[in-house]
Short mmCIF file of C-alpha atoms and ligand atoms in Angstrom, two decimals:
data_model
loop_
_atom_site.label_atom_id
_atom_site.label_comp_id
_atom_site.label_asym_id
_atom_site.label_seq_id
_atom_site.Cartn_x
_atom_site.Cartn_y
_atom_site.Cartn_z
CA UNK A 1318 -34.68 52.84 -7.28
CA UNK A 1319 -33.93 56.43 -6.26
CA UNK A 1320 -30.45 57.62 -5.50
CA UNK A 1321 -29.72 59.82 -2.52
CA UNK A 1322 -28.87 63.35 -3.62
CA UNK A 1323 -25.97 65.15 -1.98
CA UNK A 1324 -26.29 68.88 -1.86
CA UNK A 1325 -23.23 70.99 -2.18
CA UNK A 1326 -23.26 73.20 0.95
CA UNK A 1327 -21.39 76.50 0.56
CA UNK A 1328 -18.42 76.56 2.92
CA UNK A 1329 -19.53 79.83 4.49
CA UNK A 1330 -22.55 78.12 6.06
CA UNK A 1331 -20.49 75.54 7.91
CA UNK A 1332 -19.42 77.80 10.73
CA UNK A 1333 -21.78 77.85 13.70
CA UNK A 1334 -22.62 81.33 14.91
CA UNK A 1335 -25.62 80.91 17.21
CA UNK A 1336 -27.64 83.29 19.42
CA UNK A 1337 -25.30 82.75 22.36
CA UNK A 1338 -22.26 83.70 20.26
CA UNK A 1339 -24.07 86.73 18.87
CA UNK A 1340 -25.20 87.81 22.34
CA UNK A 1341 -21.68 87.51 23.79
CA UNK A 1342 -20.29 89.43 20.82
CA UNK A 1343 -22.78 92.27 21.27
CA UNK A 1344 -21.79 92.52 24.96
CA UNK A 1345 -18.12 92.69 23.95
CA UNK A 1346 -18.88 95.46 21.46
CA UNK A 1347 -20.75 97.40 24.18
CA UNK A 1348 -17.70 97.10 26.45
CA UNK A 1349 -15.36 98.32 23.69
CA UNK A 1350 -17.63 101.36 23.26
CA UNK A 1351 -17.52 102.00 27.04
CA UNK A 1352 -13.71 101.87 26.82
CA UNK A 1353 -13.84 104.78 24.37
CA UNK A 1354 -13.64 102.91 21.06
CA UNK A 1355 -16.45 104.84 19.45
CA UNK A 1356 -15.89 104.31 15.73
CA UNK A 1357 -19.30 102.83 14.93
CA UNK A 1358 -18.25 101.47 11.53
CA UNK A 1359 -15.41 99.54 13.18
CA UNK A 1360 -17.69 98.32 15.98
CA UNK A 1361 -20.20 97.07 13.39
CA UNK A 1362 -17.37 95.19 11.63
CA UNK A 1363 -16.34 93.62 14.94
CA UNK A 1364 -19.96 92.64 15.51
CA UNK A 1365 -19.99 90.96 12.08
CA UNK A 1366 -17.01 88.65 12.67
CA UNK A 1367 -17.48 85.48 14.77
CA UNK A 1368 -14.28 85.66 16.89
CA UNK A 1369 -14.93 82.27 18.56
CA UNK A 1370 -14.25 80.55 15.21
CA UNK A 1371 -10.58 81.56 15.47
CA UNK A 1372 -10.10 79.86 18.85
CA UNK A 1373 -10.55 76.32 20.10
CA UNK A 1374 -14.30 75.67 20.80
CA UNK A 1375 -13.54 75.32 24.54
CA UNK A 1376 -12.76 79.05 24.71
CA UNK A 1377 -16.04 80.68 23.65
CA UNK A 1378 -16.20 82.96 26.72
CA UNK A 1379 -12.58 84.02 26.27
CA UNK A 1380 -13.23 84.70 22.58
CA UNK A 1381 -15.66 87.43 23.64
CA UNK A 1382 -13.61 89.02 26.38
CA UNK A 1383 -11.16 91.81 25.62
CA UNK A 1384 -7.97 89.80 25.76
CA UNK A 1385 -5.22 88.44 23.53
CA UNK A 1386 -5.01 84.62 23.48
CA UNK A 1387 -2.59 81.90 22.27
CA UNK A 1388 -3.47 80.38 18.88
CA UNK A 1389 -0.64 77.82 18.69
CA UNK A 1390 2.72 78.05 16.90
CA UNK A 1391 3.83 80.47 19.65
CA UNK A 1392 1.51 83.23 18.38
CA UNK A 1393 -1.51 85.10 19.71
CA UNK A 1394 -4.77 86.52 18.39
CA UNK A 1395 -4.71 90.28 19.11
CA UNK A 1396 -6.90 91.79 21.83
CA UNK A 1397 -10.24 93.07 20.42
CA UNK A 1398 -9.58 96.63 21.67
CA UNK A 1399 -6.23 96.62 19.82
CA UNK A 1400 -7.91 95.29 16.67
CA UNK A 1401 -10.58 98.02 16.98
CA UNK A 1402 -7.95 100.74 17.52
CA UNK A 1403 -5.68 99.69 14.63
CA UNK A 1404 -8.68 99.34 12.32
CA UNK A 1405 -9.91 102.79 13.34
CA UNK A 1406 -6.49 104.36 12.60
CA UNK A 1407 -6.46 102.67 9.18
CA UNK A 1408 -9.57 104.64 8.02
CA UNK A 1409 -10.74 101.85 5.72
CA UNK A 1410 -13.26 102.68 3.00
CA UNK A 1411 -15.37 100.21 1.03
CA UNK A 1412 -13.42 98.90 -1.97
CA UNK A 1413 -9.97 99.70 -0.48
CA UNK A 1414 -7.13 97.30 -1.22
CA UNK A 1415 -5.54 96.54 2.13
CA UNK A 1416 -2.33 94.64 2.91
CA UNK A 1417 -1.93 93.13 6.37
CA UNK A 1418 1.43 91.88 7.66
CA UNK A 1419 1.02 89.12 10.27
CA UNK A 1420 -2.09 87.04 9.48
CA UNK A 1421 -1.89 85.10 12.76
CA UNK A 1422 -5.41 83.81 13.44
CA UNK A 1423 -6.91 85.74 10.50
CA UNK A 1424 -9.29 87.65 12.78
CA UNK A 1425 -7.99 91.17 12.12
CA UNK A 1426 -8.03 90.50 8.36
CA UNK A 1427 -11.75 89.56 8.57
CA UNK A 1428 -12.61 92.69 10.55
CA UNK A 1429 -11.05 94.83 7.78
CA UNK A 1430 -12.84 92.76 5.12
CA UNK A 1431 -16.13 93.30 6.98
CA UNK A 1432 -15.69 97.02 6.24
CA UNK A 1433 -15.93 96.20 2.54
CA UNK A 1434 -12.19 96.11 1.76
CA UNK A 1435 -10.26 93.50 -0.25
CA UNK A 1436 -7.66 92.15 2.11
CA UNK A 1437 -4.30 90.58 1.25
CA UNK A 1438 -2.54 89.15 4.28
CA UNK A 1439 0.94 87.66 4.74
CA UNK A 1440 2.06 85.17 7.41
CA UNK A 1441 5.69 83.96 7.78
CA UNK A 1442 4.97 80.74 9.77
CA UNK A 1443 4.02 77.81 7.55
CA UNK A 1444 1.92 75.66 9.96
CA UNK A 1445 0.01 78.65 11.25
CA UNK A 1446 -0.53 79.86 7.68
CA UNK A 1447 -2.20 76.57 6.60
CA UNK A 1448 -4.30 76.29 9.77
CA UNK A 1449 -5.60 79.86 9.33
CA UNK A 1450 -6.15 79.46 5.59
CA UNK A 1451 -8.51 76.57 6.32
CA UNK A 1452 -10.53 78.64 8.81
CA UNK A 1453 -10.74 81.61 6.45
CA UNK A 1454 -12.03 79.38 3.65
CA UNK A 1455 -15.09 78.64 5.80
CA UNK A 1456 -15.93 82.32 6.27
CA UNK A 1457 -17.58 84.69 3.79
CA UNK A 1458 -14.91 87.43 3.92
CA UNK A 1459 -12.75 88.65 1.03
CA UNK A 1460 -9.34 87.73 2.42
CA UNK A 1461 -6.44 86.31 0.39
CA UNK A 1462 -3.64 84.65 2.31
CA UNK A 1463 0.05 84.50 1.38
CA UNK A 1464 2.93 82.63 2.98
CA UNK A 1465 6.06 84.78 3.01
CA UNK A 1466 8.09 87.52 4.60
CA UNK A 1467 6.02 90.62 5.22
CA UNK A 1468 9.09 92.86 4.96
CA UNK A 1469 8.89 92.16 1.21
CA UNK A 1470 5.19 93.04 0.91
CA UNK A 1471 3.33 91.82 -2.17
CA UNK A 1472 4.83 93.68 -5.16
CA UNK A 1473 2.58 91.80 -7.62
CA UNK A 1474 -0.58 93.29 -6.08
CA UNK A 1475 0.80 96.71 -5.14
CA UNK A 1476 0.01 99.54 -4.73
CA UNK A 1477 -2.26 99.31 -1.67
CA UNK A 1478 -4.62 101.95 -0.25
CA UNK A 1479 -3.83 100.85 3.29
CA UNK A 1480 -1.12 98.73 4.95
CA UNK A 1481 -1.41 97.37 8.48
CA UNK A 1482 1.38 95.68 10.43
CA UNK A 1483 0.24 93.54 13.36
CA UNK A 1484 3.67 92.58 14.76
CA UNK A 1485 6.23 94.75 16.57
CA UNK A 1486 8.35 96.26 13.79
CA UNK A 1487 12.05 97.13 14.27
CA UNK A 1488 11.86 99.83 11.56
CA UNK A 1489 9.49 101.28 8.97
CA UNK A 1490 9.96 98.77 6.11
CA UNK A 1491 11.03 100.68 2.99
CA UNK A 1492 9.46 98.18 0.59
CA UNK A 1493 6.08 98.54 2.28
CA UNK A 1494 6.20 102.33 2.04
CA UNK A 1495 7.01 101.91 -1.67
CA UNK A 1496 3.91 99.67 -2.05
CA UNK A 1497 1.60 102.26 -0.47
CA UNK A 1498 -0.43 104.51 -2.80
CA UNK A 1499 0.06 108.28 -2.55
CA UNK A 1500 -2.62 109.40 -0.08
CA UNK A 1501 -2.45 105.93 1.54
CA UNK A 1502 -2.09 105.10 5.23
CA UNK A 1503 0.33 102.72 6.97
CA UNK A 1504 -0.42 101.71 10.57
CA UNK A 1505 2.60 100.23 12.31
CA UNK A 1506 3.50 99.33 15.90
CA UNK A 1507 7.14 100.50 15.89
CA UNK A 1508 9.56 99.25 18.53
CA UNK A 1509 10.10 101.87 21.21
CA UNK A 1510 12.78 101.52 23.91
CA UNK A 1511 13.04 97.73 23.40
CA UNK A 1512 11.66 95.02 21.09
CA UNK A 1513 8.76 94.25 23.46
CA UNK A 1514 7.12 97.67 23.54
CA UNK A 1515 5.81 99.60 20.58
CA UNK A 1516 4.44 103.04 19.80
CA UNK A 1517 1.52 102.90 17.40
CA UNK A 1518 2.21 105.08 14.38
CA UNK A 1519 -0.20 106.22 11.71
CA UNK A 1520 1.86 107.22 8.68
CA UNK A 1521 0.29 109.03 5.77
CA UNK A 1522 2.04 109.07 2.40
CA UNK A 1523 1.27 112.47 0.90
CA UNK A 1524 0.68 112.94 -2.82
CA UNK A 1525 4.27 114.22 -3.24
CA UNK A 1526 5.58 111.05 -1.55
CA UNK A 1527 6.61 112.58 1.79
CA UNK A 1528 5.55 110.81 4.97
CA UNK A 1529 3.56 112.45 7.74
CA UNK A 1530 3.38 110.57 11.03
CA UNK A 1531 1.25 110.67 14.16
CA UNK A 1532 2.10 108.64 17.28
CA UNK A 1533 -0.49 106.99 19.51
CA UNK A 1534 -0.24 104.97 22.74
CA UNK A 1535 2.04 102.14 23.85
CA UNK A 1536 1.39 98.53 22.83
CA UNK A 1537 2.95 95.08 23.14
CA UNK A 1538 3.06 92.89 20.03
CA UNK A 1539 4.98 89.74 19.15
CA UNK A 1540 8.04 90.65 17.05
CA UNK A 1541 8.05 91.15 13.28
CA UNK A 1542 10.77 88.75 12.10
CA UNK A 1543 12.49 88.33 8.73
CA UNK A 1544 12.26 85.24 6.53
CA UNK A 1545 9.85 82.32 6.92
CA UNK A 1546 9.61 79.52 9.53
CA UNK A 1547 7.98 76.07 9.70
CA UNK A 1548 6.02 76.34 12.98
N1 LIG B 2036 -3.30 89.90 13.04
C1 LIG B 2036 -3.27 88.72 13.88
C2 LIG B 2036 -2.37 88.84 15.08
C3 LIG B 2036 -1.04 88.60 14.67
S1 LIG B 2036 0.22 88.18 15.80
C4 LIG B 2036 -4.64 88.28 14.32
O1 LIG B 2036 -5.63 88.96 14.05
O2 LIG B 2036 -4.72 87.21 14.92
C5 LIG B 2036 1.55 88.59 14.68
C6 LIG B 2036 1.76 87.64 13.53
O3 LIG B 2036 2.76 88.21 12.71
C7 LIG B 2036 2.30 86.26 13.95
O4 LIG B 2036 1.49 85.26 13.44
C8 LIG B 2036 3.69 86.22 13.33
O5 LIG B 2036 4.11 84.93 12.92
C9 LIG B 2036 3.53 87.16 12.16
N2 LIG B 2036 4.75 87.76 11.63
C10 LIG B 2036 5.85 88.20 12.30
N3 LIG B 2036 6.77 88.70 11.43
C11 LIG B 2036 6.24 88.56 10.18
C12 LIG B 2036 6.71 88.86 8.86
N4 LIG B 2036 7.90 89.39 8.64
N5 LIG B 2036 5.90 88.57 7.83
C13 LIG B 2036 4.67 88.02 8.00
N6 LIG B 2036 4.19 87.69 9.22
C14 LIG B 2036 4.95 87.96 10.29
#
């Protein structure tokens, strides 16, 4: 009598990314290019990450339109053009060690990983953290997730080549600057006139430790909050 054999299917093959998804994604990338996001390496990374996987299956069309969207726990997945812009400012090179604050859906982390970086990402909300961790485990990107307060960074894995904050920050967190390599870049949406509007800053840490900053346009992010939460 023969026994049925069960094959062990790698997790990365479990996610469906069919021709329709790929077609919609290519159209979205074309639109981002028309909007002036012309960093081809970043656009290729966006084309490599199945954004629909981060949303409920009912929202495939929305996944490939340029809009932010709720992901539960009171949080949102960032708008693709914002993801493209922040990733562009970060100037990621293959092999870079990148720290992201604000995992949220995990989408931005995957886009950075698709550029060949090793990504470490921190989320402060427990339920969201576990939901996202499960999704990321089914994708083939090098992203490590941590539950904690992003203001603290990840001293054990520091220093980082690049640090990206994806929540509206009330200040430039000192501990994160300390965890950035000399020559490294921090991209941070820093609160402007109120906690709802941010100026995007690209901060370079020079070899002598001084910071050089450039300001870009206005954005709206959910707030960067201290401590951890259960939702
Ligand atoms: N990068 C995300 C979008 C994040 S929305 C994506 O691609 O989907 C911002 C996220 O930052 C939220 O999930 C919020 O809970 C988280 N956040 C806010 N303050 C934080 C902190 N101090 N440490 C870690 N995560 C934080």
